[in-house]
Amino acid sequence: MIARVVHPYNLQKALEHVVSNRGSAGVDGVKVSQLKERFPNRKLQLLDDIAKGYYYSQPILGVEIPKGNGKVRLLGVPTTTDRVLQQSVSQVIAPLFETEFSSNSFGFRPNKNARQAVGQSQDYIHQGLNHIVDIDLKNFFDEVDHCLLLNLVYRKVKCKTTMRLIRKWLRAPIQIKGKLQKRRKGVPQGSPLSPLLSNILLHELDKEMTRRKYKFVRYADDFSIYCTSHNGAKATAQALVKFLKMKLKLIINEEKSGIKRPVRFTILGFGFVPTYKKGSKNDY
């Protein structure tokens, strides 16, 4: 597998993807605009280090982004060179997992988008599933358990060298305001691999909801389940909270989670407004 990761065509495709995404420089200060000149000059040494096990990920740059509630979200920005290598790994391993992902998972996947997620939610509401379990995971990207995630990845990625790279990227320290901090859990937002890794972990949640025959919509770590009654929604919420805590080692944000009716529910920034017509029900 590592041969496919470092194949010239795959690396060039990854380089072009990182350049097109722009983004800021990491701890080494190398900008995306400098990549096309610098990366080819470093490529042979990087590939030799990877093959011999000498490659080490550089620290991640922690960048605080303001949120609407006065709080901040911490993004982890790898160096531009590490982003190219991560993208090259993602391009090779993503197809291995993509075929098994749920059709109700819409985030960061080929031919899937937020609009489809909102449309599926509306379809469920029109079907009369008007008791919605809305669950918000507390600091999801900061709480992902590395051992659990790596075991899930290893089910399909048996290549030791590729797994070593992923492990090093997960464990890379983060630099916040000039100080390095160790990382023993979490997937840095800002990494090309983080969307895929989050979907790999939360696919376990999708499988559990599918097994229980729930009607659900998931977009990355945002998900909701649609039920016919309040009691059914309450039982569903209790079961999922237990599964998240015991199996995935994740906790929910109780302030933002709950059972909601469509008029008080939003998904990916979209809300629902009733449009009543005589003789009809469930119009939103």
mmCIF file of C-alpha atoms in Angstrom:
data_model
loop_
_atom_site.group_PDB
_atom_site.id
_atom_site.type_symbol
_atom_site.label_atom_id
_atom_site.label_comp_id
_atom_site.label_asym_id
_atom_site.label_seq_id
_atom_site.Cartn_x
_atom_site.Cartn_y
_atom_site.Cartn_z
ATOM 1 C CA MET A 1 0.000 0.000 0.000
ATOM 2 C CA ILE A 2 2.777 2.467 0.812
ATOM 3 C CA ALA A 3 3.981 2.100 -2.784
ATOM 4 C CA ARG A 4 0.618 3.467 -3.946
ATOM 5 C CA VAL A 5 0.771 6.275 -1.373
ATOM 6 C CA VAL A 6 4.176 7.509 -2.582
ATOM 7 C CA HIS A 7 3.563 6.858 -6.287
ATOM 8 C CA PRO A 8 4.495 10.006 -8.263
ATOM 9 C CA TYR A 9 0.994 10.356 -9.729
ATOM 10 C CA ASN A 10 -0.674 10.072 -6.314
ATOM 11 C CA LEU A 11 1.756 12.545 -4.722
ATOM 12 C CA GLN A 12 1.270 15.040 -7.547
ATOM 13 C CA LYS A 13 -2.498 14.770 -7.203
ATOM 14 C CA ALA A 14 -2.167 15.347 -3.448
ATOM 15 C CA LEU A 15 0.109 18.337 -4.005
ATOM 16 C CA GLU A 16 -2.357 19.951 -6.396
ATOM 17 C CA HIS A 17 -5.227 19.305 -3.975
ATOM 18 C CA VAL A 18 -3.419 20.984 -1.074
ATOM 19 C CA VAL A 19 -2.439 23.949 -3.251
ATOM 20 C CA SER A 20 -6.011 24.392 -4.517
ATOM 21 C CA ASN A 21 -7.352 24.312 -0.941
ATOM 22 C CA ARG A 22 -4.960 27.126 0.012
ATOM 23 C CA GLY A 23 -4.956 27.456 3.795
ATOM 24 C CA SER A 24 -2.341 28.897 6.119
ATOM 25 C CA ALA A 25 1.230 27.829 6.819
ATOM 26 C CA GLY A 26 2.134 25.489 9.670
ATOM 27 C CA VAL A 27 4.856 25.802 12.310
ATOM 28 C CA ASP A 28 7.640 25.895 9.677
ATOM 29 C CA GLY A 29 6.152 28.962 7.986
ATOM 30 C CA VAL A 30 6.128 27.374 4.514
ATOM 31 C CA LYS A 31 3.146 28.754 2.625
ATOM 32 C CA VAL A 32 0.983 26.869 0.161
ATOM 33 C CA SER A 33 2.220 29.207 -2.577
ATOM 34 C CA GLN A 34 5.759 27.891 -1.973
ATOM 35 C CA LEU A 35 4.854 24.200 -2.115
ATOM 36 C CA LYS A 36 5.205 23.563 -5.852
ATOM 37 C CA GLU A 37 8.779 24.782 -5.693
ATOM 38 C CA ARG A 38 9.828 23.299 -2.352
ATOM 39 C CA PHE A 39 8.084 19.904 -2.224
ATOM 40 C CA PRO A 40 9.806 18.374 -5.302
ATOM 41 C CA ASN A 41 13.195 19.326 -3.821
ATOM 42 C CA ARG A 42 12.374 17.523 -0.545
ATOM 43 C CA LYS A 43 10.444 14.598 -1.995
ATOM 44 C CA LEU A 44 13.290 12.081 -2.382
ATOM 45 C CA GLN A 45 14.541 12.646 1.155
ATOM 46 C CA LEU A 46 10.993 12.404 2.542
ATOM 47 C CA LEU A 47 10.322 9.133 0.734
ATOM 48 C CA ASP A 48 13.633 7.688 1.915
ATOM 49 C CA ASP A 49 12.827 8.680 5.518
ATOM 50 C CA ILE A 50 9.371 7.118 5.251
ATOM 51 C CA ALA A 51 10.763 3.853 3.846
ATOM 52 C CA LYS A 52 13.403 3.597 6.587
ATOM 53 C CA GLY A 53 11.065 4.645 9.411
ATOM 54 C CA TYR A 54 12.953 7.879 10.070
ATOM 55 C CA TYR A 55 10.131 10.225 9.113
ATOM 56 C CA TYR A 56 8.706 12.344 11.932
ATOM 57 C CA SER A 57 5.697 14.594 11.689
ATOM 58 C CA GLN A 58 6.320 18.205 12.569
ATOM 59 C CA PRO A 59 4.207 19.754 15.352
ATOM 60 C CA ILE A 60 0.732 21.024 14.535
ATOM 61 C CA LEU A 61 0.058 24.738 14.755
ATOM 62 C CA GLY A 62 -2.888 25.497 17.036
ATOM 63 C CA VAL A 63 -5.073 28.320 15.734
ATOM 64 C CA GLU A 64 -8.050 29.612 17.715
ATOM 65 C CA ILE A 65 -11.097 30.507 15.624
ATOM 66 C CA PRO A 66 -13.882 32.584 17.267
ATOM 67 C CA LYS A 67 -17.316 30.943 17.558
ATOM 68 C CA GLY A 68 -20.651 32.711 17.611
ATOM 69 C CA ASN A 69 -21.208 32.113 21.350
ATOM 70 C CA GLY A 70 -18.093 33.992 22.420
ATOM 71 C CA LYS A 71 -16.021 30.815 22.709
ATOM 72 C CA VAL A 72 -13.242 29.648 20.399
ATOM 73 C CA ARG A 73 -12.642 26.527 18.329
ATOM 74 C CA LEU A 74 -9.094 25.195 18.207
ATOM 75 C CA LEU A 75 -7.930 24.205 14.739
ATOM 76 C CA GLY A 76 -4.803 22.113 14.263
ATOM 77 C CA VAL A 77 -2.868 23.117 11.149
ATOM 78 C CA PRO A 78 -0.165 20.667 9.970
ATOM 79 C CA THR A 79 2.733 21.950 7.889
ATOM 80 C CA THR A 80 2.012 22.188 4.179
ATOM 81 C CA THR A 81 4.422 19.294 3.508
ATOM 82 C CA ASP A 82 2.663 17.074 6.049
ATOM 83 C CA ARG A 83 -0.667 18.050 4.479
ATOM 84 C CA VAL A 84 0.539 16.736 1.100
ATOM 85 C CA LEU A 85 1.579 13.424 2.640
ATOM 86 C CA GLN A 86 -1.677 13.135 4.593
ATOM 87 C CA GLN A 87 -3.680 13.857 1.465
ATOM 88 C CA SER A 88 -1.751 11.193 -0.432
ATOM 89 C CA VAL A 89 -2.624 8.637 2.266
ATOM 90 C CA SER A 90 -6.253 9.717 2.290
ATOM 91 C CA GLN A 91 -6.542 9.272 -1.485
ATOM 92 C CA VAL A 92 -5.384 5.663 -1.205
ATOM 93 C CA ILE A 93 -7.261 4.460 1.882
ATOM 94 C CA ALA A 94 -10.560 6.355 1.498
ATOM 95 C CA PRO A 95 -11.929 3.992 -1.216
ATOM 96 C CA LEU A 96 -11.401 1.048 1.128
ATOM 97 C CA PHE A 97 -13.902 2.496 3.611
ATOM 98 C CA GLU A 98 -16.199 4.460 1.333
ATOM 99 C CA THR A 99 -18.023 1.404 -0.029
ATOM 100 C CA GLU A 100 -19.172 0.465 3.488
ATOM 101 C CA PHE A 101 -20.243 3.906 4.732
ATOM 102 C CA SER A 102 -23.954 4.482 5.326
ATOM 103 C CA SER A 103 -26.109 6.204 2.724
ATOM 104 C CA ASN A 104 -27.339 8.402 5.589
ATOM 105 C CA SER A 105 -23.845 9.790 6.179
ATOM 106 C CA PHE A 106 -23.484 12.975 4.138
ATOM 107 C CA GLY A 107 -20.373 14.762 5.402
ATOM 108 C CA PHE A 108 -17.070 14.922 3.480
ATOM 109 C CA ARG A 109 -17.867 12.138 1.057
ATOM 110 C CA PRO A 110 -17.895 11.890 -2.753
ATOM 111 C CA ASN A 111 -21.248 12.959 -4.243
ATOM 112 C CA LYS A 112 -22.637 13.775 -0.779
ATOM 113 C CA ASN A 113 -23.350 17.226 0.622
ATOM 114 C CA ALA A 114 -25.164 19.273 3.255
ATOM 115 C CA ARG A 115 -28.116 19.989 0.982
ATOM 116 C CA GLN A 116 -28.824 16.258 0.678
ATOM 117 C CA ALA A 117 -28.655 15.911 4.465
ATOM 118 C CA VAL A 118 -31.227 18.689 4.925
ATOM 119 C CA GLY A 119 -33.432 17.116 2.238
ATOM 120 C CA GLN A 120 -33.341 13.715 3.945
ATOM 121 C CA SER A 121 -34.265 15.345 7.245
ATOM 122 C CA GLN A 122 -37.233 17.047 5.604
ATOM 123 C CA ASP A 123 -38.348 13.751 4.048
ATOM 124 C CA TYR A 124 -38.404 12.075 7.464
ATOM 125 C CA ILE A 125 -40.441 14.938 8.909
ATOM 126 C CA HIS A 126 -42.922 14.687 6.043
ATOM 127 C CA GLN A 127 -43.281 11.003 6.888
ATOM 128 C CA GLY A 128 -44.581 12.001 10.314
ATOM 129 C CA LEU A 129 -41.353 11.390 12.229
ATOM 130 C CA ASN A 130 -41.743 14.619 14.176
ATOM 131 C CA HIS A 131 -39.968 13.748 17.424
ATOM 132 C CA ILE A 132 -36.315 14.393 16.701
ATOM 133 C CA VAL A 133 -33.395 13.242 18.828
ATOM 134 C CA ASP A 134 -30.838 15.992 18.280
ATOM 135 C CA ILE A 135 -27.442 15.032 19.705
ATOM 136 C CA ASP A 136 -24.404 17.276 19.904
ATOM 137 C CA LEU A 137 -21.098 15.581 20.679
ATOM 138 C CA LYS A 138 -18.980 17.484 23.170
ATOM 139 C CA ASN A 139 -15.651 18.538 21.626
ATOM 140 C CA PHE A 140 -15.728 15.544 19.294
ATOM 141 C CA PHE A 141 -12.506 16.262 17.388
ATOM 142 C CA ASP A 142 -10.649 16.767 20.684
ATOM 143 C CA GLU A 143 -11.957 13.569 22.301
ATOM 144 C CA VAL A 144 -11.381 10.841 19.704
ATOM 145 C CA ASP A 145 -9.634 7.877 21.317
ATOM 146 C CA HIS A 146 -6.472 7.065 19.339
ATOM 147 C CA CYS A 147 -6.321 3.355 20.168
ATOM 148 C CA LEU A 148 -9.932 2.798 19.201
ATOM 149 C CA LEU A 149 -9.536 4.750 15.960
ATOM 150 C CA LEU A 150 -6.290 3.054 14.952
ATOM 151 C CA ASN A 151 -7.826 -0.381 15.518
ATOM 152 C CA LEU A 152 -10.715 0.548 13.210
ATOM 153 C CA VAL A 153 -8.316 1.814 10.536
ATOM 154 C CA TYR A 154 -6.165 -1.321 10.832
ATOM 155 C CA ARG A 155 -9.111 -3.517 9.859
ATOM 156 C CA LYS A 156 -8.550 -2.423 6.256
ATOM 157 C CA VAL A 157 -5.115 -0.791 6.271
ATOM 158 C CA LYS A 158 -2.737 -3.670 6.986
ATOM 159 C CA CYS A 159 0.334 -1.819 5.737
ATOM 160 C CA LYS A 160 2.674 -1.219 8.691
ATOM 161 C CA THR A 161 4.374 1.787 7.116
ATOM 162 C CA THR A 162 1.076 3.512 6.329
ATOM 163 C CA MET A 163 -0.239 2.798 9.816
ATOM 164 C CA ARG A 164 2.986 4.197 11.289
ATOM 165 C CA LEU A 165 2.443 7.444 9.387
ATOM 166 C CA ILE A 166 -1.162 7.775 10.572
ATOM 167 C CA ARG A 167 -0.120 7.078 14.164
ATOM 168 C CA LYS A 168 2.609 9.729 14.028
ATOM 169 C CA TRP A 169 0.208 12.322 12.654
ATOM 170 C CA LEU A 170 -2.313 11.564 15.383
ATOM 171 C CA ARG A 171 0.307 11.830 18.121
ATOM 172 C CA ALA A 172 2.087 14.933 16.804
ATOM 173 C CA PRO A 173 2.282 17.641 19.497
ATOM 174 C CA ILE A 174 0.387 20.889 19.028
ATOM 175 C CA GLN A 175 1.941 24.337 19.354
ATOM 176 C CA ILE A 176 -0.382 26.827 21.048
ATOM 177 C CA LYS A 177 0.844 30.378 21.582
ATOM 178 C CA GLY A 178 4.437 29.244 21.186
ATOM 179 C CA LYS A 179 4.238 26.314 23.621
ATOM 180 C CA LEU A 180 4.218 22.639 22.643
ATOM 181 C CA GLN A 181 1.587 20.366 24.181
ATOM 182 C CA LYS A 182 1.445 16.587 23.960
ATOM 183 C CA ARG A 183 -1.591 15.005 22.343
ATOM 184 C CA ARG A 184 -2.890 11.630 23.469
ATOM 185 C CA LYS A 185 -6.360 11.863 21.956
ATOM 186 C CA GLY A 186 -8.218 13.824 19.321
ATOM 187 C CA VAL A 187 -8.092 14.344 15.564
ATOM 188 C CA PRO A 188 -6.899 17.832 14.568
ATOM 189 C CA GLN A 189 -9.386 19.875 12.559
ATOM 190 C CA GLY A 190 -7.413 21.275 9.667
ATOM 191 C CA SER A 191 -5.792 17.988 8.709
ATOM 192 C CA PRO A 192 -6.668 16.464 5.291
ATOM 193 C CA LEU A 193 -7.107 13.125 7.048
ATOM 194 C CA SER A 194 -9.440 14.279 9.825
ATOM 195 C CA PRO A 195 -12.734 14.102 7.843
ATOM 196 C CA LEU A 196 -12.018 10.519 6.781
ATOM 197 C CA LEU A 197 -10.843 9.445 10.230
ATOM 198 C CA SER A 198 -13.919 10.962 11.879
ATOM 199 C CA ASN A 199 -16.176 9.136 9.423
ATOM 200 C CA ILE A 200 -14.348 5.858 10.104
ATOM 201 C CA LEU A 201 -14.989 6.199 13.834
ATOM 202 C CA LEU A 202 -18.583 7.426 13.540
ATOM 203 C CA HIS A 203 -19.388 4.690 11.029
ATOM 204 C CA GLU A 204 -19.561 2.484 14.121
ATOM 205 C CA LEU A 205 -22.394 4.725 15.323
ATOM 206 C CA ASP A 206 -24.064 4.495 11.908
ATOM 207 C CA LYS A 207 -23.909 0.701 12.071
ATOM 208 C CA GLU A 208 -25.521 0.706 15.523
ATOM 209 C CA MET A 209 -28.326 3.033 14.400
ATOM 210 C CA THR A 210 -28.881 0.919 11.275
ATOM 211 C CA ARG A 211 -28.987 -2.256 13.381
ATOM 212 C CA ARG A 212 -31.676 -0.664 15.539
ATOM 213 C CA LYS A 213 -33.544 0.427 12.376
ATOM 214 C CA TYR A 214 -33.411 4.109 13.297
ATOM 215 C CA LYS A 215 -34.176 6.803 10.739
ATOM 216 C CA PHE A 216 -31.166 9.089 10.988
ATOM 217 C CA VAL A 217 -29.109 11.752 9.268
ATOM 218 C CA ARG A 218 -25.419 12.306 9.963
ATOM 219 C CA TYR A 219 -23.105 14.989 8.638
ATOM 220 C CA ALA A 220 -19.657 14.484 10.206
ATOM 221 C CA ASP A 221 -20.255 14.741 13.983
ATOM 222 C CA ASP A 222 -23.728 16.317 13.618
ATOM 223 C CA PHE A 223 -26.497 13.730 13.674
ATOM 224 C CA SER A 224 -30.190 13.421 14.406
ATOM 225 C CA ILE A 225 -32.706 10.555 14.689
ATOM 226 C CA TYR A 226 -36.371 10.834 13.699
ATOM 227 C CA CYS A 227 -39.069 9.082 15.729
ATOM 228 C CA THR A 228 -42.860 8.790 15.728
ATOM 229 C CA SER A 229 -43.367 9.509 19.442
ATOM 230 C CA HIS A 230 -41.781 11.316 22.354
ATOM 231 C CA ASN A 231 -41.397 8.087 24.339
ATOM 232 C CA GLY A 232 -39.725 6.409 21.382
ATOM 233 C CA ALA A 233 -37.381 9.374 21.014
ATOM 234 C CA LYS A 234 -36.557 9.284 24.718
ATOM 235 C CA ALA A 235 -35.682 5.584 24.596
ATOM 236 C CA THR A 236 -33.605 6.168 21.473
ATOM 237 C CA ALA A 237 -31.657 8.981 23.126
ATOM 238 C CA GLN A 238 -30.899 6.883 26.199
ATOM 239 C CA ALA A 239 -29.651 3.973 24.080
ATOM 240 C CA LEU A 240 -27.406 6.172 21.956
ATOM 241 C CA VAL A 241 -25.904 8.063 24.879
ATOM 242 C CA LYS A 242 -24.960 4.746 26.446
ATOM 243 C CA PHE A 243 -23.481 3.433 23.181
ATOM 244 C CA LEU A 244 -21.460 6.595 22.595
ATOM 245 C CA LYS A 245 -20.015 6.525 26.097
ATOM 246 C CA MET A 246 -19.339 2.788 26.418
ATOM 247 C CA LYS A 247 -18.300 1.849 22.882
ATOM 248 C CA LEU A 248 -16.871 5.009 21.323
ATOM 249 C CA LYS A 249 -15.740 6.821 24.505
ATOM 250 C CA LEU A 250 -17.578 9.970 23.483
ATOM 251 C CA ILE A 251 -19.845 12.182 25.563
ATOM 252 C CA ILE A 252 -22.668 14.460 24.513
ATOM 253 C CA ASN A 253 -23.172 18.134 25.146
ATOM 254 C CA GLU A 254 -26.321 18.037 27.282
ATOM 255 C CA GLU A 255 -26.970 21.765 26.866
ATOM 256 C CA LYS A 256 -27.292 21.442 23.083
ATOM 257 C CA SER A 257 -28.823 17.958 22.918
ATOM 258 C CA GLY A 258 -32.444 16.966 23.418
ATOM 259 C CA ILE A 259 -35.723 15.863 21.869
ATOM 260 C CA LYS A 260 -37.130 18.518 19.574
ATOM 261 C CA ARG A 261 -40.114 19.186 17.365
ATOM 262 C CA PRO A 262 -39.459 20.356 13.801
ATOM 263 C CA VAL A 263 -40.212 24.039 14.475
ATOM 264 C CA ARG A 264 -37.487 24.118 17.164
ATOM 265 C CA PHE A 265 -34.981 21.992 15.280
ATOM 266 C CA THR A 266 -32.145 23.125 13.028
ATOM 267 C CA ILE A 267 -29.824 21.041 10.898
ATOM 268 C CA LEU A 268 -26.619 22.490 9.446
ATOM 269 C CA GLY A 269 -27.987 25.985 9.933
ATOM 270 C CA PHE A 270 -31.407 25.281 8.347
ATOM 271 C CA GLY A 271 -34.694 25.406 10.235
ATOM 272 C CA PHE A 272 -38.203 24.218 9.407
ATOM 273 C CA VAL A 273 -41.304 26.401 9.107
ATOM 274 C CA PRO A 274 -44.785 24.827 9.024
ATOM 275 C CA THR A 275 -46.831 25.478 5.877
ATOM 276 C CA TYR A 276 -50.250 24.219 6.856
ATOM 277 C CA LYS A 277 -52.816 23.354 4.212
ATOM 278 C CA LYS A 278 -56.345 22.264 4.838
ATOM 279 C CA GLY A 279 -56.561 18.489 5.199
ATOM 280 C CA SER A 280 -52.792 17.931 5.271
ATOM 281 C CA LYS A 281 -50.296 17.036 7.983
ATOM 282 C CA ASN A 282 -46.564 17.232 8.499
ATOM 283 C CA ASP A 283 -46.008 20.090 6.044
ATOM 284 C CA TYR A 284 -42.664 21.846 6.613
#
